[in-house]
Short mmCIF file of C-alpha atoms in Angstrom, two decimals:
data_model
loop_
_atom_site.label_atom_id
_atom_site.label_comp_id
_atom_site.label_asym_id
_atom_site.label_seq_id
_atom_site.Cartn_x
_atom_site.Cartn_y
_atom_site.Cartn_z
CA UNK S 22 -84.51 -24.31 24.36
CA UNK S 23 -86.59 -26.06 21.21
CA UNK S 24 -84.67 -28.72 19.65
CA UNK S 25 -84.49 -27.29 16.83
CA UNK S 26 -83.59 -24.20 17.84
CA UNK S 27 -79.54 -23.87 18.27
CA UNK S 28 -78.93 -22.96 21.91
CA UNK S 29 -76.84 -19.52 22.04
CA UNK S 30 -73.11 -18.81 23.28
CA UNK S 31 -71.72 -15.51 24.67
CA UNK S 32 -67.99 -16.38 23.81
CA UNK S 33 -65.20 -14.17 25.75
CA UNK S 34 -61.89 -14.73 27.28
CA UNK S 35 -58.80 -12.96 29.16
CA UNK S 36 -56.87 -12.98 26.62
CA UNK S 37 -57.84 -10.84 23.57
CA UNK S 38 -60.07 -11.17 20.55
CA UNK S 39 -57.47 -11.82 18.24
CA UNK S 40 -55.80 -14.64 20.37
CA UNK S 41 -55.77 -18.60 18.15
CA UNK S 42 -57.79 -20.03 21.85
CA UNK S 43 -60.91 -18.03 21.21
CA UNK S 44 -60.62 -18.24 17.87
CA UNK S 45 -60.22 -22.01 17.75
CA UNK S 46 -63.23 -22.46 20.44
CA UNK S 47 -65.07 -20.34 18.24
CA UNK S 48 -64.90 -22.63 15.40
CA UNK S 49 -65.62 -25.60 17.57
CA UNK S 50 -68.64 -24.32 19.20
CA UNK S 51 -69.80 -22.55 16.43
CA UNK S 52 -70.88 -26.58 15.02
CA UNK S 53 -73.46 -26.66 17.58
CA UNK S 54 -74.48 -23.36 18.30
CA UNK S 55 -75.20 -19.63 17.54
CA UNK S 56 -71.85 -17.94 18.95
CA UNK S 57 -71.29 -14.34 19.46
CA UNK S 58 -67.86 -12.78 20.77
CA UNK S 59 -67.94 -10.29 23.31
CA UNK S 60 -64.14 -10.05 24.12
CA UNK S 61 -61.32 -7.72 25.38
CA UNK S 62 -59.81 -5.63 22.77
CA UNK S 63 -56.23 -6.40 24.02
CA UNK S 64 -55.01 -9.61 26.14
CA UNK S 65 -55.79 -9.03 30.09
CA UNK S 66 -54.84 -12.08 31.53
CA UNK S 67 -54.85 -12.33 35.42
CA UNK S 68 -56.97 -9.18 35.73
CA UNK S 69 -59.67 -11.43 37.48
CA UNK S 70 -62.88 -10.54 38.50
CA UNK S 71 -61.66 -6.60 38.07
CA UNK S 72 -64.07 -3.96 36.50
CA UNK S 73 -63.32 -0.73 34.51
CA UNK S 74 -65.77 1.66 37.05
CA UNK S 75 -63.26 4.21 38.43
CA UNK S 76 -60.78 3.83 35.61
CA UNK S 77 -59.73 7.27 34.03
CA UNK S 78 -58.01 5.77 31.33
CA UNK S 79 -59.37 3.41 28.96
CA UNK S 80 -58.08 -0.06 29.21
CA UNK S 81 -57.96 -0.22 25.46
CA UNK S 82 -56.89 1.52 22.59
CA UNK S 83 -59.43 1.75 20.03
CA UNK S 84 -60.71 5.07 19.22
CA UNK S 85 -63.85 4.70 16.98
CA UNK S 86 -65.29 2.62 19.47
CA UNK S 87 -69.07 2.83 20.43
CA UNK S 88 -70.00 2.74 23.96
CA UNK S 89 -72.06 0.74 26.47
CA UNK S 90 -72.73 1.12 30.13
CA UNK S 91 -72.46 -2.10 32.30
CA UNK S 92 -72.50 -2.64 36.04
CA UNK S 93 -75.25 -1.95 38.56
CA UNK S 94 -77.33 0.83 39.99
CA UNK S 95 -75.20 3.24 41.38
CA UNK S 96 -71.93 0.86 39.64
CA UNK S 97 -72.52 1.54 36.16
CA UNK S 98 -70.18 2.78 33.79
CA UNK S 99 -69.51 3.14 30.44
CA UNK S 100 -66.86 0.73 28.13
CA UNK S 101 -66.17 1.49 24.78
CA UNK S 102 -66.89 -1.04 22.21
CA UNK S 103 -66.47 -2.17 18.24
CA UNK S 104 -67.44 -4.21 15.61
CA UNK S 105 -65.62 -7.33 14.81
CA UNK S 106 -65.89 -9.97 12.39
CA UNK S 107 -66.67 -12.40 15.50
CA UNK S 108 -68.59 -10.04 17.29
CA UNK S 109 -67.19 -7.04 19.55
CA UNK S 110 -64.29 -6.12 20.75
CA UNK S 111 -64.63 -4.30 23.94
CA UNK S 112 -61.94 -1.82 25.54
CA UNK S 113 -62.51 -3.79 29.10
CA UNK S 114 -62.15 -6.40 31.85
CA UNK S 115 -63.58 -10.05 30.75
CA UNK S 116 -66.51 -9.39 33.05
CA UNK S 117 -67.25 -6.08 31.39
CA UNK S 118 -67.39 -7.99 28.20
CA UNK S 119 -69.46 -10.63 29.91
CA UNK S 120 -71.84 -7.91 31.48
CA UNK S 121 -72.31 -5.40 28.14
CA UNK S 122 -72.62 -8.94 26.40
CA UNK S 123 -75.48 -9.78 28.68
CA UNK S 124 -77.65 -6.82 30.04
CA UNK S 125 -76.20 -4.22 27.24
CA UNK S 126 -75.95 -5.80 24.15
CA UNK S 127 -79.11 -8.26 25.31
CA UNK S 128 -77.57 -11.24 23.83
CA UNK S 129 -79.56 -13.60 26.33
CA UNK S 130 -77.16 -16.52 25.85
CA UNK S 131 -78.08 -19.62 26.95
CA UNK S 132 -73.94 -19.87 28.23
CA UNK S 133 -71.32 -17.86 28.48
CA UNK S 134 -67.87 -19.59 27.52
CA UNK S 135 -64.61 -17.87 28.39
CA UNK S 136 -61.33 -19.54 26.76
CA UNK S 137 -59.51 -21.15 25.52
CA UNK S 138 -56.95 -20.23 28.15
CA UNK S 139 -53.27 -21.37 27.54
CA UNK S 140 -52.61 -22.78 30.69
CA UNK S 141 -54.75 -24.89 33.37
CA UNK S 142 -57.00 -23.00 35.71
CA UNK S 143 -56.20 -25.22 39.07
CA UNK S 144 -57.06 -24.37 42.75
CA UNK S 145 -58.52 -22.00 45.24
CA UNK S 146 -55.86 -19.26 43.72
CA UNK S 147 -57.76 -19.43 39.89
CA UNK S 148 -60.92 -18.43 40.81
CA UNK S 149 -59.42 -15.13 42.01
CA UNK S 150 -56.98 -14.18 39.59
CA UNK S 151 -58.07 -15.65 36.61
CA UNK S 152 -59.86 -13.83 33.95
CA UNK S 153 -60.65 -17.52 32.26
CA UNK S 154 -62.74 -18.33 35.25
CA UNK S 155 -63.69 -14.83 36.65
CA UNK S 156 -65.99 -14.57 33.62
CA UNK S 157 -67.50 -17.30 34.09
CA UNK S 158 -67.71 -16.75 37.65
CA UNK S 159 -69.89 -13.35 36.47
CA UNK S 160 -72.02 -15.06 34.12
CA UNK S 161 -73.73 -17.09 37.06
CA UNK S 162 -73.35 -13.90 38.76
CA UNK S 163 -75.70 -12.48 36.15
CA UNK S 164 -78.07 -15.79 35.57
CA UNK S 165 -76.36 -17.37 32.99
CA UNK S 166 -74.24 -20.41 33.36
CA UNK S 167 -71.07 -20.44 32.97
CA UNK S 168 -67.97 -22.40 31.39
CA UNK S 169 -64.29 -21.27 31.28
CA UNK S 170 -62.09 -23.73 29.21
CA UNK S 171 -58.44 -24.26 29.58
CA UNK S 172 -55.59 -26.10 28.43
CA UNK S 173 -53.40 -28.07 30.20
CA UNK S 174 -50.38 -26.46 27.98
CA UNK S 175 -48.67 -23.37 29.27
CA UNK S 176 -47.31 -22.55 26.15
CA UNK S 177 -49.83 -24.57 23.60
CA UNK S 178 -49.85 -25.17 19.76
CA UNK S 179 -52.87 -25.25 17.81
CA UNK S 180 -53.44 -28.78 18.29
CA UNK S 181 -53.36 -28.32 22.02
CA UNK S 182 -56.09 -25.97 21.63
CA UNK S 183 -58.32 -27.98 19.04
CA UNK S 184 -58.08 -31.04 21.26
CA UNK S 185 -59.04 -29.20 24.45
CA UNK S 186 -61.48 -26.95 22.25
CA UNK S 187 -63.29 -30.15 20.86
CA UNK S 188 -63.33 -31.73 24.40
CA UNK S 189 -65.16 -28.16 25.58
CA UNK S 190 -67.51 -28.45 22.91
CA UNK S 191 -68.70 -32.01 23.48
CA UNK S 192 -69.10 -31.47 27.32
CA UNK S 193 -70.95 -27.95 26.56
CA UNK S 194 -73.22 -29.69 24.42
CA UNK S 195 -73.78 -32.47 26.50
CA UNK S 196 -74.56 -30.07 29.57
CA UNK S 197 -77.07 -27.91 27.69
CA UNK S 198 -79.19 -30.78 25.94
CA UNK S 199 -78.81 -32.47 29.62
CA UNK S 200 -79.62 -29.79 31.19
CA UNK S 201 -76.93 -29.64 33.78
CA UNK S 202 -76.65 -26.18 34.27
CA UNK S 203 -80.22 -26.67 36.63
CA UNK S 204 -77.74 -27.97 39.20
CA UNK S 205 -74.73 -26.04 38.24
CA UNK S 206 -73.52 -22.22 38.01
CA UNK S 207 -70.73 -23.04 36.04
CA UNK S 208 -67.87 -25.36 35.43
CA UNK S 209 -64.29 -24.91 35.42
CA UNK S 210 -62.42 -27.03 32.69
CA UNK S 211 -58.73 -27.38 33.03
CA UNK S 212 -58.08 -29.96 30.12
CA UNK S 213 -54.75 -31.78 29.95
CA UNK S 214 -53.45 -32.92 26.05
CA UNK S 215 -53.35 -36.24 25.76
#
């Protein structure tokens, strides 16, 4: 990544396209970087590391959608997405958005961020249930490192976001012109308001 080039972000989450965390992350990494959304159309929080393959009904609701396959070799299948002013809205699991963002739509992000979650992200029991960290956790899967912010605040306002949104940015940016990520799949951020 050339100096002067700004590094790029695949930007998802667990809990919807339209939720104020992404939105507010967006904003804040959107100072430093080229950020595209590739996030579930509707808010699947807790889904973790879960895949659409086998579903017969769409997860989502949109209708108009385009599709895209994701998944492996004999694992593919097919999630329907759409245009939307951040990116795409995708009728699927955070690691379906995180693999149509990645092989399908070839983004070739130089991170994937997943957040802001409302609510920390602690212990063993996170990495399995959480959709925060699960895409992250499929992002190094895939190659790509990985970051899933949180906020210390189960129920936050938008300042609880911005201030754990501003503290995600500064680290990310840090960790990419550091390069970091050469020693690291991805990082877990649980930040507390101050």
């Amino acid at each position: 990544m050339s100096s002067q080039t700004p590094p790029t972000v695949l930007l998802t989450n667990d809990d919807g396209i339209d939720s104020s965390g992404i939105q507010i992350l967006y904003e804040e990494l959107s100072e430093f970087a080229d950020v595209t959304v590739v996030a579930p159309s509707v808010d699947h929080s807790g889904i973790g590391r879960v895949l659409s393959f086998g579903r017969s009904v769409p997860l989502g609701t949109g209708s108009d959608s385009e599709g895209v396959e994701v998944g492996s070799s004999d694992l593919k299948h097919e999630v329907a997405y759409a245009d939307h002013e951040l990116g795409y809205a995708v009728e699927g699991t955070p690691c379906d958005c995180v693999i149509a963002g990645v092989t399908a739509l070839e983004l070739n992000p130089d991170v994937v961020v997943s957040g802001c979650n409302p609510g920390p992200n602690l212990g063993v029991t996170s990495f399995g249930r959480s959709g925060t960290v699960s895409a992250a956790v499929e992002a190094a899967r895939l190659g790509v490192p990985g970051v899933a912010v949180s906020s210390g605040e189960y129920k936050p306002t938008d300042e609880d976001y911005q201030y754990a949104c501003e503290f995600a940015r500064n680290l990310i940016e840090f960790s990419l012109s550091n390069e970091v990520f050469r020693d690291v799949d991805y990082l877990n951020l649980s930040i507390p308001t101050p």
